[in-house]
mmCIF file of C-alpha atoms (C1' of nucleotides) in Angstrom:
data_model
loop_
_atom_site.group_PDB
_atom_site.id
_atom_site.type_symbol
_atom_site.label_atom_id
_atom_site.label_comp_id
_atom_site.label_asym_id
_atom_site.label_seq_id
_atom_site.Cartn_x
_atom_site.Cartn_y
_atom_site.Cartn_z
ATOM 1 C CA UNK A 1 30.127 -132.653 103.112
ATOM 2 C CA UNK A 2 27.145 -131.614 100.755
ATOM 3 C CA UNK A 3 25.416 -133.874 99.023
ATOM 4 C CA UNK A 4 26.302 -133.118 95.108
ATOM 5 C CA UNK A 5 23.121 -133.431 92.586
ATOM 6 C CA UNK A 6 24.770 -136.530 91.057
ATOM 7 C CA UNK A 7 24.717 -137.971 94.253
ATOM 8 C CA UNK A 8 20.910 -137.216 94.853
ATOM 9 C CA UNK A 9 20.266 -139.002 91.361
ATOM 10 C CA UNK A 10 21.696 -141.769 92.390
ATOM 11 C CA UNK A 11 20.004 -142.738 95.096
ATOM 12 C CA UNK A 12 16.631 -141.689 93.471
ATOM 13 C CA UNK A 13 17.790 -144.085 90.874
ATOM 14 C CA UNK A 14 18.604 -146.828 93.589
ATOM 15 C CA UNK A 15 15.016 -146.650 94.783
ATOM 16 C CA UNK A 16 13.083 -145.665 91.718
ATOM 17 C CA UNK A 17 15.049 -146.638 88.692
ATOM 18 C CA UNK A 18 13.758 -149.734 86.159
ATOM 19 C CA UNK A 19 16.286 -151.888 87.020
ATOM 20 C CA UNK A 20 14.414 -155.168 85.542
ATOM 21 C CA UNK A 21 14.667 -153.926 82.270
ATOM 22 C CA UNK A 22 16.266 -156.881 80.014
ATOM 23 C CA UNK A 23 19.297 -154.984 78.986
ATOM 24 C CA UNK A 24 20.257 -153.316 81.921
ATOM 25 C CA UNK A 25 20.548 -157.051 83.682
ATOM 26 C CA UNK A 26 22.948 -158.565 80.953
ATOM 27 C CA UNK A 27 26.346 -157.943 80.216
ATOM 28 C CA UNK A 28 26.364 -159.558 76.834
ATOM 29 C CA UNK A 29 27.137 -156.218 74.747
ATOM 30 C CA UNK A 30 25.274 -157.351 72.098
ATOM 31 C CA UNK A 31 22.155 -157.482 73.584
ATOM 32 C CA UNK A 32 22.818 -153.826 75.008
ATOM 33 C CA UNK A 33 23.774 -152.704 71.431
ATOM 34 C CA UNK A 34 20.507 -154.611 70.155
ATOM 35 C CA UNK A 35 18.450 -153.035 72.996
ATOM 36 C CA UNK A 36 19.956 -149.194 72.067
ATOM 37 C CA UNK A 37 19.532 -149.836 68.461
ATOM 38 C CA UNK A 38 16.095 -150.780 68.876
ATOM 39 C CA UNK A 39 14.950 -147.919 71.397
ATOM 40 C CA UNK A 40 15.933 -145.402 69.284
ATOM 41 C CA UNK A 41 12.737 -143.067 68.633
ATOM 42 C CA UNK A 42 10.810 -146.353 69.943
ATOM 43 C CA UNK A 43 9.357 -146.716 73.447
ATOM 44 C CA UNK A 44 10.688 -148.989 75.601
ATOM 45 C CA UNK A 45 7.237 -150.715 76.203
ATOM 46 C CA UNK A 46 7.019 -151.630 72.277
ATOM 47 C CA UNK A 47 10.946 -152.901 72.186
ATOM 48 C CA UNK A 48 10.066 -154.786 75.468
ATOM 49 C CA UNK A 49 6.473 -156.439 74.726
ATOM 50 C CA UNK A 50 7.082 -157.423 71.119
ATOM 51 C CA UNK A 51 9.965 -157.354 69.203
ATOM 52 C CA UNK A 52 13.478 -157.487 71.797
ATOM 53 C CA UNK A 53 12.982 -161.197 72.451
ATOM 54 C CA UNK A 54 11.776 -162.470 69.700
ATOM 55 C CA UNK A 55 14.593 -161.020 67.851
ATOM 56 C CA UNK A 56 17.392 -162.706 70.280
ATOM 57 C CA UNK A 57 15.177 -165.976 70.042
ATOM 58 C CA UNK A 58 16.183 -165.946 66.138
ATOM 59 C CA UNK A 59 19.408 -164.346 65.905
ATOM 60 C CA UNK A 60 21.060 -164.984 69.902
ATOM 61 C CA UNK A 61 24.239 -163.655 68.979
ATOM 62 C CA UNK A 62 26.051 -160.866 66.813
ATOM 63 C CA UNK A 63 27.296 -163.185 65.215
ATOM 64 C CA UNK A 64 24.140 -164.733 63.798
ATOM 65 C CA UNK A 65 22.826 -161.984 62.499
ATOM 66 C CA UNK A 66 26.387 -161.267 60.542
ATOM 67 C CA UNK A 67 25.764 -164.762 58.923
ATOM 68 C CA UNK A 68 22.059 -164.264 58.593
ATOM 69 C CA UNK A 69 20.736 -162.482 54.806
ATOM 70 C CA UNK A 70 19.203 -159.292 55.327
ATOM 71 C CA UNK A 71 15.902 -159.997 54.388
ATOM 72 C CA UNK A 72 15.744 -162.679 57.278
ATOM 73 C CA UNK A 73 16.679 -159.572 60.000
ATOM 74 C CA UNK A 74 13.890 -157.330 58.242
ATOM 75 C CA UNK A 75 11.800 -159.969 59.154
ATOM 76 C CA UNK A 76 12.182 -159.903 62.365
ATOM 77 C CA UNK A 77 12.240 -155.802 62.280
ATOM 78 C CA UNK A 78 8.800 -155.699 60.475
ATOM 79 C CA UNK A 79 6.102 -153.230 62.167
ATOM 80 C CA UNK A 80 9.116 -151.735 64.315
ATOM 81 C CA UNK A 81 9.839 -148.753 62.206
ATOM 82 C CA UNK A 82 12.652 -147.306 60.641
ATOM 83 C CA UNK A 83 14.407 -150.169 59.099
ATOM 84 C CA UNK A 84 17.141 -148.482 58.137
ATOM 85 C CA UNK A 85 18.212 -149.757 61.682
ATOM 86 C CA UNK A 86 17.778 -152.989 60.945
ATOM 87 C CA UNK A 87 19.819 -152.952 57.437
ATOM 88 C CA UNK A 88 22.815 -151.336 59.288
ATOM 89 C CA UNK A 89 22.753 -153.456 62.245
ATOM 90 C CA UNK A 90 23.463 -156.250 59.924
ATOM 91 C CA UNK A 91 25.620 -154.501 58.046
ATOM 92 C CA UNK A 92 27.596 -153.324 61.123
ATOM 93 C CA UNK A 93 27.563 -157.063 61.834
ATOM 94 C CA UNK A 94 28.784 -158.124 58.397
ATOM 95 C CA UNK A 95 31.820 -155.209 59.223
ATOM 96 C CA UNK A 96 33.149 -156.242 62.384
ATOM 97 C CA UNK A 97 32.596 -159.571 61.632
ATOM 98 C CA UNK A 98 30.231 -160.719 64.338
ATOM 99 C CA UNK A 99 31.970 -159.115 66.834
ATOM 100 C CA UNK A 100 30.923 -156.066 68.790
ATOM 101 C CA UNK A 101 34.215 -153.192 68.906
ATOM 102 C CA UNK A 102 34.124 -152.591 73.256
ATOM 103 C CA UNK A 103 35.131 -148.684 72.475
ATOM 104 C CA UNK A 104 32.636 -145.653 71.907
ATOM 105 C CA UNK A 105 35.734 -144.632 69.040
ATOM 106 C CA UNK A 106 35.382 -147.552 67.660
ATOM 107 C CA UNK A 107 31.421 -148.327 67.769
ATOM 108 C CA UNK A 108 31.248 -144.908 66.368
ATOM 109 C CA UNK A 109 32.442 -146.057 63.293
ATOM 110 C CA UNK A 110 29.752 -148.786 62.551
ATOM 111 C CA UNK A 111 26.767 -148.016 60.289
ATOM 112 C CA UNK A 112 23.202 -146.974 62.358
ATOM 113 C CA UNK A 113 25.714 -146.073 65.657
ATOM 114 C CA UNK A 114 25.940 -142.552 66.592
ATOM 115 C CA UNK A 115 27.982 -140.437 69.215
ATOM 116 C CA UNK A 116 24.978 -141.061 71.925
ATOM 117 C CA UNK A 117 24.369 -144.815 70.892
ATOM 118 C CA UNK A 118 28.333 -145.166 70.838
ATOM 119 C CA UNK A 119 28.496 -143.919 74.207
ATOM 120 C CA UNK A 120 25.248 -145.801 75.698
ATOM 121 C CA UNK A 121 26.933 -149.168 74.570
ATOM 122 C CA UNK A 122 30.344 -148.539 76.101
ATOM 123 C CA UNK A 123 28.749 -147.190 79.355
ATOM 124 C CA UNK A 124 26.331 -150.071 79.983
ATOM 125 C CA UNK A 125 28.889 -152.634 78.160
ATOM 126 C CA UNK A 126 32.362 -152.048 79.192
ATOM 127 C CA UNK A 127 31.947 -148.913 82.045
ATOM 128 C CA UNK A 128 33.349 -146.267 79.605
ATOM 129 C CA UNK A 129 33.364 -142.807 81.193
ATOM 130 C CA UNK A 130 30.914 -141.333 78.727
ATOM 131 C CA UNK A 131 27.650 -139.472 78.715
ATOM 132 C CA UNK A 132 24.839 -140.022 76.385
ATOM 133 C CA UNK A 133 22.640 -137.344 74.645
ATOM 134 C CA UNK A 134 18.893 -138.768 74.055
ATOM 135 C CA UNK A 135 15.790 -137.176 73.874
ATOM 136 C CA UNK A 136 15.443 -137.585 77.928
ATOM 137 C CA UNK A 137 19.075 -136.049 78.690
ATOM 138 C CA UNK A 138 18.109 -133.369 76.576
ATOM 139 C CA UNK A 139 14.993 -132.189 78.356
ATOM 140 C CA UNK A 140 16.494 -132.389 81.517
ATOM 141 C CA UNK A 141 20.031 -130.167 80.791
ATOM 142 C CA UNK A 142 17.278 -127.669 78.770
ATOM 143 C CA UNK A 143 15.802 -127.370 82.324
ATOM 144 C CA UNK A 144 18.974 -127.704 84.908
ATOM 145 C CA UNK A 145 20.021 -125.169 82.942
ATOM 146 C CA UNK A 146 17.285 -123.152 81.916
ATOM 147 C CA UNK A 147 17.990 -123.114 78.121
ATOM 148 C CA UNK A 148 15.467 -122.467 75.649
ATOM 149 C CA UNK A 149 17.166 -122.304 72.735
ATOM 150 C CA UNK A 150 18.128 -125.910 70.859
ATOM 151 C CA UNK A 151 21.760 -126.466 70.620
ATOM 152 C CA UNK A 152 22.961 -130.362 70.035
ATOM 153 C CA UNK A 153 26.728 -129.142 70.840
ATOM 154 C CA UNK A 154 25.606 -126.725 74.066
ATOM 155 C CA UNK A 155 24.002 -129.553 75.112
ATOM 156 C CA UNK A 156 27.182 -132.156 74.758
ATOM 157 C CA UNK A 157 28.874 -129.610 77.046
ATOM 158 C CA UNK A 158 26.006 -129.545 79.568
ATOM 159 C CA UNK A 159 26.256 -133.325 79.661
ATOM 160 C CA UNK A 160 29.644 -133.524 80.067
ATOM 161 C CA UNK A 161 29.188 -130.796 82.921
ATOM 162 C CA UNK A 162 26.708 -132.810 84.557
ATOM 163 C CA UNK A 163 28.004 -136.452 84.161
ATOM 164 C CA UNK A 164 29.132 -138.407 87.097
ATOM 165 C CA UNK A 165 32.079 -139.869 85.795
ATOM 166 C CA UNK A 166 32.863 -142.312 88.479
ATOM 167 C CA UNK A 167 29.280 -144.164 87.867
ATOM 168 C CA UNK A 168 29.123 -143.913 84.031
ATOM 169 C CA UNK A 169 26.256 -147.272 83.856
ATOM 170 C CA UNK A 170 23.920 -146.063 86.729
ATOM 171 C CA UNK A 171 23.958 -142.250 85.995
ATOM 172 C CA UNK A 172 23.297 -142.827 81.826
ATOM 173 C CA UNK A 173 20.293 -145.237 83.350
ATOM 174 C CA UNK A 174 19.284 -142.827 86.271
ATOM 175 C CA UNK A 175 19.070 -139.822 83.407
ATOM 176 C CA UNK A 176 16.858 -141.683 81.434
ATOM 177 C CA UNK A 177 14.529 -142.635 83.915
ATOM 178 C CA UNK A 178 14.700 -139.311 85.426
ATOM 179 C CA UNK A 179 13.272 -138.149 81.880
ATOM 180 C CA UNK A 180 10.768 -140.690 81.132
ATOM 181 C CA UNK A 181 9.297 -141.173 84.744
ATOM 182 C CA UNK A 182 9.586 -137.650 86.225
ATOM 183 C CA UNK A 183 11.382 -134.705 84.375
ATOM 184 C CA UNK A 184 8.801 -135.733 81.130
ATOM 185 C CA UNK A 185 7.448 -133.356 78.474
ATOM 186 C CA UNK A 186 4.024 -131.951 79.227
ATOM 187 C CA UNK A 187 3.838 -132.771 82.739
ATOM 188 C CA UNK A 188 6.771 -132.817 84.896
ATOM 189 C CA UNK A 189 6.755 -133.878 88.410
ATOM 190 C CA UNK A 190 9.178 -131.616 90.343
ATOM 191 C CA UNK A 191 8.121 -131.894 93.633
ATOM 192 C CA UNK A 192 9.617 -136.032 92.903
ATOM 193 C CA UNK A 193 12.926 -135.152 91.051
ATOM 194 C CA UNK A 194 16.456 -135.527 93.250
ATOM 195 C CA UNK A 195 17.321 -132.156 91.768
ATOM 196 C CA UNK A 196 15.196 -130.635 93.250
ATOM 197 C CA UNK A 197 16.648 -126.849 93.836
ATOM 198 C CA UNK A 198 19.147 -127.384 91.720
ATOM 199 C CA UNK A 199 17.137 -127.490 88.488
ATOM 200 C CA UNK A 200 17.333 -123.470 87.238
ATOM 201 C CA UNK A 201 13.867 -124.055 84.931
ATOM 202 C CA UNK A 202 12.306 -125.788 88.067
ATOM 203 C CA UNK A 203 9.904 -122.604 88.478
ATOM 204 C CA UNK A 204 8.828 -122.842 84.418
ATOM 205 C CA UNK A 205 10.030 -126.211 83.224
ATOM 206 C CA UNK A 206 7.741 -126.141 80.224
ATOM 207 C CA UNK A 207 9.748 -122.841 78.863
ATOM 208 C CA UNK A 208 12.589 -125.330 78.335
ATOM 209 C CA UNK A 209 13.175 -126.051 76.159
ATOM 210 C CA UNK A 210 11.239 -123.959 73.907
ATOM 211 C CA UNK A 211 8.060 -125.385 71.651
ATOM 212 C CA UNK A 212 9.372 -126.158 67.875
ATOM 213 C CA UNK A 213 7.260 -124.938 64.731
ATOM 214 C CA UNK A 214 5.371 -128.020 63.539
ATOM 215 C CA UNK A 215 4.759 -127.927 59.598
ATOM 216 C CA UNK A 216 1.507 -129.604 58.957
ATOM 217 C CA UNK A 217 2.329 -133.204 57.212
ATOM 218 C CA UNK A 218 1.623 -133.439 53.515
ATOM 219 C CA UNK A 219 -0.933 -135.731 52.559
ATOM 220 C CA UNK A 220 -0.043 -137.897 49.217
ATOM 221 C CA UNK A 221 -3.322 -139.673 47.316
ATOM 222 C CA UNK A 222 -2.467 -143.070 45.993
ATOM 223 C CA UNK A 223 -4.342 -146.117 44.533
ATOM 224 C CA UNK A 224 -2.993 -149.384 45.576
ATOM 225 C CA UNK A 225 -3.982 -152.256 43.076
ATOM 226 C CA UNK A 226 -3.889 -155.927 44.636
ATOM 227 C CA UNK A 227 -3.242 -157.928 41.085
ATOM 228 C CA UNK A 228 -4.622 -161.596 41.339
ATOM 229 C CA UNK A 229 -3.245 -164.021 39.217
ATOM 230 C CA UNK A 230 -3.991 -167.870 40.030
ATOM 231 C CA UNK A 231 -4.390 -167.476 43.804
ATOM 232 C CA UNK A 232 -0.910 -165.003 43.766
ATOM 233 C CA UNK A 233 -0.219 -161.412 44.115
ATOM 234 C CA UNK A 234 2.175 -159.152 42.845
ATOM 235 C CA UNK A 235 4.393 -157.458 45.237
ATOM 236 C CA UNK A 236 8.139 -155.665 44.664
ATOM 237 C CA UNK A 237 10.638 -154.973 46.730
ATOM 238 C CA UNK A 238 11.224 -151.517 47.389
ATOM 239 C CA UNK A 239 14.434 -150.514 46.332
ATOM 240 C CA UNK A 240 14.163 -146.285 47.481
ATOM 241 C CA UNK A 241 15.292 -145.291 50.789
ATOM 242 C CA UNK A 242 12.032 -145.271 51.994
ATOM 243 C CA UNK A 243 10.540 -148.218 53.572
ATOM 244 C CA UNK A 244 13.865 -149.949 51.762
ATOM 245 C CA UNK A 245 14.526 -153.953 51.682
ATOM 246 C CA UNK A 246 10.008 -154.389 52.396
ATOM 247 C CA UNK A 247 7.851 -156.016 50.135
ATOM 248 C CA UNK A 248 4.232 -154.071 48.944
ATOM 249 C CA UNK A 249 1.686 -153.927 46.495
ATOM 250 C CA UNK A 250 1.489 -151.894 43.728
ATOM 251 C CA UNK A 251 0.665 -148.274 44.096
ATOM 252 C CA UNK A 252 0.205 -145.338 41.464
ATOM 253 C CA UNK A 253 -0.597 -141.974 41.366
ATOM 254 C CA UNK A 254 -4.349 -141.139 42.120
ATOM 255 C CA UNK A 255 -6.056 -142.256 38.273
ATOM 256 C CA UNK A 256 -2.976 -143.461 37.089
ATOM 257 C CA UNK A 257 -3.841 -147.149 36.486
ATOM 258 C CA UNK A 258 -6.462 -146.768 34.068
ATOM 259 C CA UNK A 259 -8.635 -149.871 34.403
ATOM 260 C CA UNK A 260 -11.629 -149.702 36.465
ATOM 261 C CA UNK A 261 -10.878 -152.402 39.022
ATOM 262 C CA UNK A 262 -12.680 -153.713 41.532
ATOM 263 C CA UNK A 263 -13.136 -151.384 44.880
ATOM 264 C CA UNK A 264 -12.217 -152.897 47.798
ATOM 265 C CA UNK A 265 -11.389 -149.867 50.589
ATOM 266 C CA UNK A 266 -9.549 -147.089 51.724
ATOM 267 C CA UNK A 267 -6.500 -146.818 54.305
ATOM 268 C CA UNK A 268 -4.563 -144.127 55.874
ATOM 269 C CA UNK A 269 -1.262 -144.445 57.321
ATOM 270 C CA UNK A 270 0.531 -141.762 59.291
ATOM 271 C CA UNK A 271 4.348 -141.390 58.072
ATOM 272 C CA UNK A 272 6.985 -139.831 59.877
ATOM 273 C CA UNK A 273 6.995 -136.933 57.421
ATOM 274 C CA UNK A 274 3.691 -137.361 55.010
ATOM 275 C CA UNK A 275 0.409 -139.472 55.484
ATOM 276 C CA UNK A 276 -1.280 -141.517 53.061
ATOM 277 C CA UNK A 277 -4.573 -141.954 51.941
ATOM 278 C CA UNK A 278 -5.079 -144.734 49.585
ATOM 279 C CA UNK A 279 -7.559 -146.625 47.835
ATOM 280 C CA UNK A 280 -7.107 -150.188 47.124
ATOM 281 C CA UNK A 281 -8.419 -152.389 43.876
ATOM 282 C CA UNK A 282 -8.860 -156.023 42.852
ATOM 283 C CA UNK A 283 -7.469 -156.238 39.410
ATOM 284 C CA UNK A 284 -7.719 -159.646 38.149
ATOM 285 C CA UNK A 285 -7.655 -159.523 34.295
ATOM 286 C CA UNK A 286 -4.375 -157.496 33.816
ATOM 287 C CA UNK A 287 -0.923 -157.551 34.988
ATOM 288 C CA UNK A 288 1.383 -154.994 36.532
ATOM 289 C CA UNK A 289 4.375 -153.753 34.776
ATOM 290 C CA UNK A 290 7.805 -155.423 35.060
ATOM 291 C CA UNK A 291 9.464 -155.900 38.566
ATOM 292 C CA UNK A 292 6.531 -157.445 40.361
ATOM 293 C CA UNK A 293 6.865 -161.377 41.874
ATOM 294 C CA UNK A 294 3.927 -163.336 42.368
ATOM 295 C CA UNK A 295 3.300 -164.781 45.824
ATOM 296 C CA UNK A 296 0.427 -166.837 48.023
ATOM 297 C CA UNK A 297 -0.862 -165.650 50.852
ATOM 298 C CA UNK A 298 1.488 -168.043 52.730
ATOM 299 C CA UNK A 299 4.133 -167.429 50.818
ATOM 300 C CA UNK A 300 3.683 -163.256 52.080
ATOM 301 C CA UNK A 301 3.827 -164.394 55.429
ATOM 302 C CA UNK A 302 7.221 -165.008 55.176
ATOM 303 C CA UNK A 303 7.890 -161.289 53.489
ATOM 304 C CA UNK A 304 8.618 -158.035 55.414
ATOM 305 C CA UNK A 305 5.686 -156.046 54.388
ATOM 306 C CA UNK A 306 5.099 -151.920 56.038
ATOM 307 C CA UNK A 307 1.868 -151.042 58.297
ATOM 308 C CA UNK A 308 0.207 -150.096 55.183
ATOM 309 C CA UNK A 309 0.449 -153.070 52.808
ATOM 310 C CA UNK A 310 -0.756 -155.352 56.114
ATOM 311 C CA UNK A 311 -3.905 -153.375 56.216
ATOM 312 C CA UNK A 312 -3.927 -154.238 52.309
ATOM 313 C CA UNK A 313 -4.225 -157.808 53.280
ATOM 314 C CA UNK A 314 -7.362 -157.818 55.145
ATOM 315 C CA UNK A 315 -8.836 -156.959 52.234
ATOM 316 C CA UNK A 316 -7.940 -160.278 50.825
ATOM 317 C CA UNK A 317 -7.783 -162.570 53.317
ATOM 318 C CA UNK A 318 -10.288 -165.084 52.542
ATOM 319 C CA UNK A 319 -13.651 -164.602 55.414
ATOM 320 C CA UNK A 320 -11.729 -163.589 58.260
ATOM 321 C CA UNK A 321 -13.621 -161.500 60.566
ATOM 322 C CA UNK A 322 -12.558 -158.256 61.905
ATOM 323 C "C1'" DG B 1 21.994 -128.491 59.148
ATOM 324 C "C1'" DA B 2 17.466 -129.344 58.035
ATOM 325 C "C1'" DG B 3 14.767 -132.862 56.473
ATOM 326 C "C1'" DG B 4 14.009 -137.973 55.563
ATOM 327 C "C1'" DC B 5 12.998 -141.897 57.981
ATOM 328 C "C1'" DG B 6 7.743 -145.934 60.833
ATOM 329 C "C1'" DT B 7 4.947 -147.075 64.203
ATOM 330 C "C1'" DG B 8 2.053 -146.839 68.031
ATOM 331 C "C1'" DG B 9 1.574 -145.072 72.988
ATOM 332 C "C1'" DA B 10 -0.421 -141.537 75.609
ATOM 333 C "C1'" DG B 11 -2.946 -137.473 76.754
ATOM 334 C "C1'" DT C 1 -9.953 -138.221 66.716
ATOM 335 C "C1'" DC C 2 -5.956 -135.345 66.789
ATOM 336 C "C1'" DT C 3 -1.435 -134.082 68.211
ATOM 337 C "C1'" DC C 4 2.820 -134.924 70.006
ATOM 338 C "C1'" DC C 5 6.641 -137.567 70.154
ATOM 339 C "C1'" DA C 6 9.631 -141.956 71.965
ATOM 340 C "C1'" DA C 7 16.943 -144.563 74.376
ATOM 341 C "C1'" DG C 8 18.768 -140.805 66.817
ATOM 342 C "C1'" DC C 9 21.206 -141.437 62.599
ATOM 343 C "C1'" DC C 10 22.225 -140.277 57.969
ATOM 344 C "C1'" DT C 11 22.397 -137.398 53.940
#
DNA sequence: GAGGCGTGGAG
DNA sequence: TCTCCAAGCCT
């Protein structure tokens, strides 16, 4: 009998896989759906060192978070990233009523869960036969198969092609390990991977698959004005897409607030598609327009506020070093 | 289907 | 410091 390649990834996984990773030693689905939801575009060693337990300490089951107000599960999603996740995992919650659907079909259907995340959740939660498409899957059908070009439904093909069927939980696992430990972007350690010979972009793995274009990122010019009214601030709640449901200061057009305040820095903050450059003011003797609320220091501590508007803070915080 | 959507790790 | 990009989804 020959040993088939899913065979040789499973024993690599056996020996070399992360198998004391949280949510791959539970079988509480919700805490594999929280773990999937959280990892998306996020590395496991930021999910796993600050914000996976700390969210299960406040919310332990789905059905806390379904009875818990949104603001309170941005809270615990603040400096993660792309909250969006956070505002449809409790509104998947609010859905299904606190409890988790145990088919991909059905977890398709749920706000924040697509095809891959529907199939991750009912392969590590209930053994579904399903493969997953993530960024590691990806790179390593590109180079099994020697495919340059970028093609989402090739590539479900490919996986399907590829999939062990008969060990849906340890092969999803053993692929992504595969991807993040050895078959990884810039550079990948063939002589270690279980494929070995069978990988057709083994000889050039970094042709596959081929380099995108990458647009330089706009660059938007903001002031940010801290307005200081008997020991409060005025912050709003952002009601755009964009950093949606979080708290910040006010911010204007470069010149656009036409008081000369009182300078107190300058941040940057690198965006996912822009990066700003802002300079922050002390404005003391006027207000802001309308839909600001005025808060204490404490009482901000209990707000969701982005990256940028904490770097805001130190600005404010009375003598703390840096 | 191409772009919007955060943050920080790693080289 | 700069660039890339990490367990994607939604519009």
């Amino acid at each position: 009998m020959k040993t088939t390649p899913q065979q040789l990834l499973l024993a690599w996984y056996h020996t070399h896989g992360r198998h004391d990773l949280p949510w791959r030693t539970t079988n509480d689905p919700y805490r594999i759906y929280l773990s999937e939801i959280m990892l998306q575009q996020t590395q496991v060693k930021t999910v796993l060192e600050r914000f996976y337990f700390p969210f299960l300490e406040k919310f332990s089951t789905f059905n806390e978070v379904a009875c818990a107000e949104v603001d309170d599960v941005l809270k615990m999603w603040e400096g993660l990233g792309y909250y969006t996740r956070a505002r449809n995992l409790h509104a998947a919650a609010r859905a299904c009523q606190g409890i988790l659907p145990a088919t991909a079909q059905e977890l398709m259907t749920l706000p924040g869960i697509g095809r891959s995340t529907a199939h991750a959740i009912a392969a590590f939660a209930y053994r579904e036969a399903l493969p997953i498409l993530d960024a590691n899957v990806k790179r390593i059908l590109h180079r099994y198969y020697a495919l340059g070009e970028r093609d989402e439904k090739q590539l479900w093909g490919y996986a399907y092609d590829l999939f062990d069927k008969q060990h849906p939980f340890e092969y999803n696992q053993a692929m992504m390990d595969l991807g993040s430990l050895v078959c990884v972007g810039k550079q990948p350690k063939c002589d270690e991977c279980p494929f070995g010979k069978h990988c057709k972009g083994r000889a050039e793995p970094l042709r596959y698959p081929m380099a995108k274009v990458t647009k330089p990122k706009p660059i938007r010019v903001r002031d940010i004005i801290l307005f200081e009214r008997e020991g409060k601030f005025a912050l709003a709640q952002r009601k755009e897409r964009f950093l949606s449901g979080l708290w910040g200061f006010a911010q204007y057009e470069k010149g656009s607030w036409g008081y000369h305040s009182h300078y107190l820095g300058h941040i940057t903050q690198h965006y996912s598609h822009f990066t700003l450059e802002a300079d922050c003011y002390h404005e003391t003797h006027n207000d802001p327009q309308e839909e600001f609320e005025w808060f204490s220091l404490e009482e901000i501590g209990r707000l969701s506020l982005s990256r940028a508007d904490h770097k805001v803070l130190q600005w404010i915080h009375p003598k703390e070093k840096d």
